[in-house]
CSV table of C-alpha atoms and ligand atoms in Angstrom, one decimal:
chain,number,residue,atom,x,y,z
I,1,MET,CA,100.6,97.3,80.9
I,2,ASN,CA,97.7,97.9,83.3
I,3,LEU,CA,99.0,97.5,86.8
I,4,ARG,CA,97.9,97.0,90.3
I,5,ASN,CA,100.2,97.2,93.3
I,6,ILE,CA,99.0,95.5,96.5
I,7,ALA,CA,100.3,94.1,99.7
I,8,ILE,CA,99.1,91.1,101.7
I,9,ILE,CA,98.9,91.6,105.4
I,10,ALA,CA,98.7,88.4,107.4
I,11,HIS,CA,99.7,87.0,110.7
I,12,VAL,CA,102.3,84.3,110.5
I,13,ASP,CA,100.8,80.9,109.5
I,14,HIS,CA,97.5,82.4,108.3
I,15,GLY,CA,98.4,81.1,104.9
I,16,LYS,CA,100.0,83.9,102.9
I,17,THR,CA,102.7,81.9,101.3
I,18,THR,CA,100.3,79.1,100.3
I,19,LEU,CA,97.9,81.6,98.8
I,20,VAL,CA,100.5,83.5,96.8
I,21,ASP,CA,101.7,80.1,95.5
I,22,LYS,CA,98.2,79.3,94.2
I,23,LEU,CA,97.8,82.8,92.7
I,24,LEU,CA,101.0,82.2,90.7
I,25,GLN,CA,99.8,78.7,89.7
I,26,GLN,CA,96.4,79.8,88.6
I,27,SER,CA,97.5,82.9,86.8
I,28,GLY,CA,99.9,80.7,84.8
I,29,SER,CA,102.7,83.0,85.8
I,30,PHE,CA,106.1,81.6,86.2
I,31,ARG,CA,106.2,79.3,89.2
I,32,GLU,CA,108.7,77.3,91.1
I,33,ASN,CA,107.8,74.6,93.6
I,34,GLN,CA,110.2,76.0,96.0
I,35,ARG,CA,109.3,78.8,98.2
I,36,VAL,CA,111.4,82.0,97.8
I,37,ALA,CA,114.5,81.6,99.8
I,38,GLU,CA,114.7,84.2,102.4
I,39,ARG,CA,118.2,85.3,102.7
I,40,VAL,CA,120.0,88.0,104.4
I,41,MET,CA,122.4,89.8,102.2
I,42,ASP,CA,125.7,90.8,103.7
I,43,SER,CA,127.6,93.8,102.7
I,44,GLY,CA,130.0,95.9,104.8
I,45,ASP,CA,128.6,99.1,103.5
I,46,ILE,CA,124.9,98.4,103.9
I,47,GLU,CA,125.5,96.6,107.2
I,48,LYS,CA,127.0,99.8,108.6
I,49,GLU,CA,124.2,101.8,107.2
I,50,ARG,CA,121.3,99.9,108.6
I,51,GLY,CA,122.2,97.8,111.6
I,52,ILE,CA,119.2,95.6,111.1
I,53,THR,CA,117.7,93.6,108.3
I,54,ILE,CA,114.1,93.2,107.5
I,55,LEU,CA,113.2,90.5,104.9
I,56,ALA,CA,110.8,91.5,102.3
I,57,LYS,CA,109.8,90.1,99.0
I,58,ALA,CA,107.5,90.7,96.1
I,59,THR,CA,105.7,88.5,93.6
I,60,SER,CA,104.1,89.4,90.4
I,61,VAL,CA,101.2,87.7,88.6
I,62,VAL,CA,99.4,88.6,85.4
I,63,TRP,CA,95.6,88.2,85.3
I,64,LYS,CA,93.6,89.0,82.2
I,65,ASP,CA,96.4,91.2,80.9
I,66,ILE,CA,96.7,93.1,84.2
I,67,ARG,CA,100.0,92.8,86.1
I,68,ILE,CA,99.5,92.5,89.9
I,69,ASN,CA,102.6,93.2,92.0
I,70,ILE,CA,102.2,91.7,95.4
I,71,VAL,CA,104.5,93.2,97.9
I,72,ASP,CA,105.2,91.4,101.2
I,73,THR,CA,105.0,93.3,104.4
I,74,PRO,CA,106.8,92.5,107.6
I,75,GLY,CA,104.4,90.3,109.7
I,76,HIS,CA,104.9,92.3,112.8
I,77,ALA,CA,105.7,95.7,114.2
I,78,ASP,CA,109.2,96.8,113.1
I,79,PHE,CA,111.4,99.8,113.5
I,80,GLY,CA,109.9,103.1,112.5
I,81,GLY,CA,109.2,103.7,108.9
I,82,GLU,CA,109.6,100.3,107.1
I,83,VAL,CA,106.0,99.4,107.0
I,84,GLU,CA,104.9,102.8,105.9
I,85,ARG,CA,107.6,102.8,103.1
I,86,ILE,CA,106.5,99.5,101.8
I,87,LEU,CA,102.8,100.4,102.0
I,88,SER,CA,103.5,103.7,100.2
I,89,MET,CA,104.3,101.6,97.1
I,90,VAL,CA,100.8,100.0,96.9
I,91,ASP,CA,97.3,101.1,96.3
I,92,GLY,CA,95.5,98.3,98.0
I,93,VAL,CA,95.9,95.6,100.6
I,94,ILE,CA,94.5,92.1,101.2
I,95,VAL,CA,94.0,91.4,104.9
I,96,LEU,CA,94.2,87.7,105.1
I,97,VAL,CA,92.8,86.2,108.3
I,98,ASP,CA,92.6,82.6,109.5
I,99,ALA,CA,88.9,81.6,109.9
I,100,ALA,CA,89.6,79.9,113.2
I,101,GLU,CA,92.2,82.1,114.8
I,102,GLY,CA,90.8,85.5,113.8
I,103,PRO,CA,92.8,88.6,113.6
I,104,MET,CA,96.0,88.5,115.8
I,105,PRO,CA,97.3,91.4,117.7
I,106,GLN,CA,100.6,91.4,115.8
I,107,THR,CA,98.8,92.3,112.5
I,108,LYS,CA,97.1,95.2,114.2
I,109,PHE,CA,100.2,97.4,113.7
I,110,VAL,CA,100.4,96.9,109.9
I,111,VAL,CA,96.6,97.1,109.4
I,112,GLY,CA,96.7,100.4,111.4
I,113,LYS,CA,99.3,101.8,109.1
I,114,ALA,CA,97.4,100.7,106.0
I,115,LEU,CA,94.2,102.4,107.2
I,116,LYS,CA,96.0,105.5,108.3
I,117,ILE,CA,97.5,106.1,104.8
I,118,GLY,CA,94.0,105.7,103.4
I,119,LEU,CA,94.2,102.2,101.8
I,120,ARG,CA,90.9,100.4,101.5
I,121,PRO,CA,91.5,96.8,102.4
I,122,ILE,CA,90.0,93.6,101.0
I,123,VAL,CA,89.3,91.1,103.7
I,124,ALA,CA,90.0,87.5,102.9
I,125,ILE,CA,88.9,84.9,105.5
I,126,ASN,CA,91.2,82.0,104.8
I,127,LYS,CA,91.2,78.3,105.9
I,128,VAL,CA,87.4,78.0,106.0
I,129,ASP,CA,87.9,74.3,105.4
I,130,ARG,CA,89.1,74.0,109.0
I,131,PRO,CA,86.6,72.1,111.1
I,132,ASP,CA,86.9,74.8,113.8
I,133,ALA,CA,86.4,77.7,111.3
I,134,ARG,CA,84.1,80.4,112.6
I,135,ALA,CA,84.0,82.8,109.6
I,136,ASN,CA,81.2,85.0,110.7
I,137,GLU,CA,82.6,85.7,114.2
I,138,VAL,CA,86.0,86.4,112.6
I,139,ILE,CA,84.4,89.0,110.2
I,140,ASN,CA,83.0,90.8,113.3
I,141,GLU,CA,86.4,90.7,114.9
I,142,VAL,CA,88.0,92.2,111.9
I,143,PHE,CA,85.3,94.9,111.8
I,144,ASP,CA,85.9,95.7,115.5
I,145,LEU,CA,89.6,95.8,114.9
I,146,PHE,CA,89.2,98.3,112.0
I,147,ALA,CA,86.8,100.4,114.0
I,148,ALA,CA,89.3,100.4,117.0
I,149,LEU,CA,91.9,101.6,114.5
I,150,ASP,CA,89.8,104.6,113.4
I,151,ALA,CA,88.9,103.2,110.0
I,152,THR,CA,86.7,105.5,107.9
I,153,ASP,CA,83.2,104.4,106.8
I,154,ASP,CA,84.6,103.6,103.4
I,155,GLN,CA,87.3,101.4,104.9
I,156,LEU,CA,84.8,99.7,107.2
I,157,ASP,CA,82.7,98.8,104.2
I,158,PHE,CA,85.3,96.3,103.1
I,159,PRO,CA,84.6,93.6,100.5
I,160,ILE,CA,84.9,90.1,102.0
I,161,LEU,CA,85.9,86.9,100.4
I,162,TYR,CA,86.0,83.5,102.1
I,163,GLY,CA,88.1,80.5,101.0
I,164,SER,CA,90.9,78.1,101.3
I,165,GLY,CA,94.2,79.2,99.9
I,166,ARG,CA,95.4,75.6,100.2
I,167,ASN,CA,92.5,74.3,98.2
I,168,GLY,CA,93.0,77.1,95.7
I,169,TRP,CA,89.6,79.0,96.0
I,170,MET,CA,88.0,82.2,97.2
I,171,ALA,CA,84.3,83.0,97.0
I,172,GLU,CA,81.7,85.4,98.3
I,173,THR,CA,80.3,82.8,100.7
I,174,PRO,CA,82.2,80.3,102.9
I,175,GLU,CA,81.0,77.3,100.9
I,176,GLN,CA,83.4,75.8,98.4
I,177,PRO,CA,81.9,76.4,94.9
I,178,GLU,CA,81.8,73.9,92.1
I,179,ASN,CA,84.3,75.8,90.1
I,180,ALA,CA,86.8,76.2,92.9
I,181,ASP,CA,89.4,78.8,91.9
I,182,LEU,CA,90.8,82.2,92.8
I,183,SER,CA,89.2,84.2,90.0
I,184,ALA,CA,86.9,85.9,92.6
I,185,LEU,CA,90.0,87.2,94.3
I,186,PHE,CA,91.8,88.3,91.2
I,187,ASP,CA,88.7,90.0,89.9
I,188,LEU,CA,88.1,91.8,93.2
I,189,VAL,CA,91.7,93.1,93.3
I,190,VAL,CA,91.3,94.4,89.8
I,191,ARG,CA,88.0,96.0,90.6
I,192,HIS,CA,88.6,97.3,94.1
I,193,VAL,CA,92.2,98.4,93.9
I,194,PRO,CA,92.8,101.5,91.8
I,195,PRO,CA,95.3,101.2,88.9
I,196,ALA,CA,98.9,102.1,89.9
I,197,LYS,CA,99.3,105.9,90.3
I,198,VAL,CA,101.2,107.5,87.5
I,199,GLU,CA,102.3,111.1,87.3
I,200,GLU,CA,103.3,113.2,84.4
I,201,GLY,CA,106.9,114.2,83.5
I,202,PRO,CA,110.3,112.6,83.3
I,203,PHE,CA,111.6,109.6,85.3
I,204,ARG,CA,111.2,109.9,89.1
I,205,MET,CA,111.3,107.1,91.7
I,206,LEU,CA,111.4,107.2,95.5
I,207,GLY,CA,114.0,104.9,96.8
I,208,THR,CA,112.1,102.5,99.1
I,209,LEU,CA,114.2,99.4,99.8
I,210,LEU,CA,117.9,99.0,99.7
I,211,GLU,CA,119.9,95.9,99.4
I,212,ALA,CA,123.4,94.6,98.5
I,213,ASN,CA,123.5,92.1,95.8
I,214,PRO,CA,126.7,90.0,95.4
I,215,PHE,CA,126.7,90.4,91.6
I,216,LEU,CA,125.0,93.7,91.0
I,217,GLY,CA,126.2,95.7,94.0
I,218,ARG,CA,123.9,98.2,95.5
I,219,ILE,CA,120.3,97.8,94.4
I,220,ILE,CA,117.5,100.3,95.2
I,221,THR,CA,113.9,99.3,94.8
I,222,GLY,CA,110.9,101.5,94.5
I,223,ARG,CA,107.7,102.3,92.5
I,224,ILE,CA,108.3,104.4,89.5
I,225,ALA,CA,106.2,107.5,90.0
I,226,ALA,CA,106.7,109.0,86.5
I,227,GLY,CA,108.4,108.4,83.2
I,228,THR,CA,110.5,105.5,82.2
I,229,VAL,CA,114.0,104.3,82.9
I,230,LYS,CA,116.3,102.2,80.8
I,231,PRO,CA,119.6,100.4,81.3
I,232,ASN,CA,122.6,102.7,80.5
I,233,GLN,CA,120.6,105.8,81.2
I,234,THR,CA,122.3,108.4,83.3
I,235,ILE,CA,120.2,109.4,86.2
I,236,LYS,CA,120.5,111.7,89.2
I,237,VAL,CA,119.8,111.1,92.9
I,238,LEU,CA,118.4,113.8,95.1
I,239,ASP,CA,118.2,113.8,98.8
I,240,ARG,CA,115.1,115.0,100.7
I,241,GLU,CA,116.3,118.6,100.5
I,242,GLY,CA,116.8,118.3,96.8
I,243,LYS,CA,120.6,118.3,97.0
I,244,VAL,CA,122.3,116.1,94.4
I,245,VAL,CA,123.7,112.9,96.1
I,246,GLU,CA,125.2,111.5,92.9
I,247,THR,CA,124.8,111.2,89.2
I,248,GLY,CA,125.4,107.8,87.6
I,249,ARG,CA,124.6,105.3,85.1
I,250,VAL,CA,121.9,102.6,85.5
I,251,SER,CA,123.6,99.2,84.9
I,252,LYS,CA,120.5,97.0,85.2
I,253,ILE,CA,116.8,97.2,85.9
I,254,LEU,CA,115.0,94.3,87.4
I,255,ALA,CA,111.3,93.8,87.9
I,256,PHE,CA,109.3,91.2,89.7
I,257,ARG,CA,108.0,88.5,87.3
I,258,GLY,CA,106.5,85.5,89.0
I,259,ILE,CA,108.6,84.9,92.1
I,260,GLU,CA,111.8,85.9,90.3
I,261,ARG,CA,113.3,89.3,89.6
I,262,GLN,CA,114.2,89.5,85.9
I,263,PRO,CA,116.2,92.1,84.0
I,264,ILE,CA,113.9,94.3,81.9
I,265,GLU,CA,114.6,96.7,79.0
I,266,VAL,CA,112.5,99.5,80.3
I,267,GLY,CA,111.0,100.3,83.7
I,268,GLU,CA,107.6,102.0,83.3
I,269,ALA,CA,105.6,104.4,85.5
I,270,GLY,CA,103.6,102.5,88.1
I,271,ASP,CA,105.8,99.4,88.2
I,272,ILE,CA,107.9,98.4,91.1
I,273,VAL,CA,111.5,97.9,90.0
I,274,SER,CA,115.0,97.5,91.3
I,275,ILE,CA,117.8,99.6,89.9
I,276,ALA,CA,121.5,98.7,90.0
I,277,GLY,CA,124.4,100.9,89.1
I,278,LEU,CA,124.2,103.8,91.6
I,279,VAL,CA,126.6,103.8,94.5
I,280,LYS,CA,125.3,106.3,97.0
I,281,GLY,CA,121.6,106.8,96.5
I,282,SER,CA,119.6,105.3,99.4
I,283,VAL,CA,116.2,104.9,100.9
I,284,ALA,CA,114.1,108.2,100.9
I,285,ASP,CA,116.3,109.6,98.1
I,286,THR,CA,114.7,110.4,94.7
I,287,PHE,CA,116.1,108.7,91.7
I,288,CYS,CA,115.3,110.7,88.6
I,289,ASP,CA,116.0,112.1,85.2
I,290,ALA,CA,118.7,114.8,85.1
I,291,ALA,CA,116.0,117.4,84.4
I,292,VAL,CA,114.2,116.9,87.7
I,293,ASP,CA,115.1,119.2,90.7
I,294,THR,CA,112.3,118.5,93.1
I,295,PRO,CA,112.5,115.4,95.3
I,296,ILE,CA,109.5,113.2,95.9
I,297,GLN,CA,108.3,113.8,99.4
I,298,ALA,CA,109.2,110.7,101.5
I,299,GLN,CA,107.6,109.6,104.7
I,300,PRO,CA,109.8,110.5,107.7
I,301,ILE,CA,112.0,107.5,108.3
I,302,ASP,CA,114.5,106.1,110.8
I,303,PRO,CA,117.8,105.0,109.5
I,304,PRO,CA,117.1,101.3,109.1
I,305,THR,CA,116.4,100.0,105.6
I,306,VAL,CA,115.0,96.9,104.1
I,307,THR,CA,116.7,94.1,102.3
I,308,MET,CA,114.8,92.2,99.6
I,309,SER,CA,115.5,88.8,97.9
Z,401,LIG,P1,102.2,82.0,106.1
Z,401,LIG,O1,103.1,81.9,107.3
Z,401,LIG,O2,101.2,83.0,106.3
Z,401,LIG,O3,103.0,82.2,104.9
Z,401,LIG,O4,101.4,80.6,106.0
Z,401,LIG,P2,101.7,79.3,105.1
Z,401,LIG,O5,101.2,79.6,103.8
Z,401,LIG,O6,103.1,78.9,105.3
Z,401,LIG,O7,100.7,78.3,105.8
Z,401,LIG,C1,100.7,78.0,107.2
Z,401,LIG,C2,100.1,76.6,107.4
Z,401,LIG,O8,98.7,76.7,107.1
Z,401,LIG,C3,100.6,75.5,106.5
Z,401,LIG,O9,100.7,74.3,107.3
Z,401,LIG,C4,99.6,75.4,105.4
Z,401,LIG,O10,99.5,74.1,104.8
Z,401,LIG,C5,98.3,75.7,106.2
Z,401,LIG,N1,97.3,76.3,105.3
Z,401,LIG,C6,97.5,77.2,104.3
Z,401,LIG,N2,96.3,77.5,103.7
Z,401,LIG,C7,95.4,76.7,104.3
Z,401,LIG,C8,94.0,76.5,104.1
Z,401,LIG,O11,93.4,77.1,103.2
Z,401,LIG,N3,93.4,75.6,104.9
Z,401,LIG,C9,94.0,74.9,105.9
Z,401,LIG,N4,93.3,74.1,106.6
Z,401,LIG,N5,95.3,75.1,106.1
Z,401,LIG,C10,96.0,75.9,105.3
């Protein structure tokens, strides 16, 4: 399936959860009324390994036969490496900004990282229904922020949508259109964000997020760079120097579908999946076919890892 991997960067309360909920609703993807429960997983092993827990989650919607994986980013500056690792799984970002509040200093860090790794943001000015909305000024503030963060000309030439996530619409002007929906946002993501990168060759995936699941044990999440992976397949884990960390059997593969993670029969290149069954492989390790000897180059990281779900 045609894939897009994106992240939404937003200051807390600027409406990310509400928007994602509407995206799920309007795409007809699986939806629950409840928000995703954010929960810290506990595990002796992983606890020792990380010391801290960053909550992250992902959602996946299908629009016109294109799957859009939406990865959450921590809303503020975190310990070294997490934000880069999460952003390394995506090919585009939506910078969602409250039309009254404007860009907040806390989002600067994440936006800066996104620009630095070369992502070309879409800017969505949200909550234009607020009586105190000042969309045009906020656009200028976003532009100034990008410029201050050394954005390239291409990045400064960002596409802009205005809208109200709560009222379920986004459009090219701040006035609510007759046919109020989010199709403009879906279409812009599909047009502006390149299809998920896929390389040639056998299965390879950079471990990006690590968590402990009470039923499945250790779960590693990442974007499949090449090839496919199936349950029961024997795979290898390489550290950053290419040394074999372990060889083991995949017990389960999960992918984001709606707001849930569901078991899948085959993980395909480009998709963001979670793999259970390995016992040592960790963040920044390469999970791969037995034939692979060269690890994927990871961003330099600090020891802390990220817990999802
Ligand atoms: P998050 O912290 O970014 O996930 O923000 P939420 O989605 O939880 O929204 C924060 C608050 O803003 C809630 O009270 C929402 O009802 C409200 N909100 C979300 N979208 C809109 C919008 O389009 N317009 C207005 N006026 N309020 C909104």
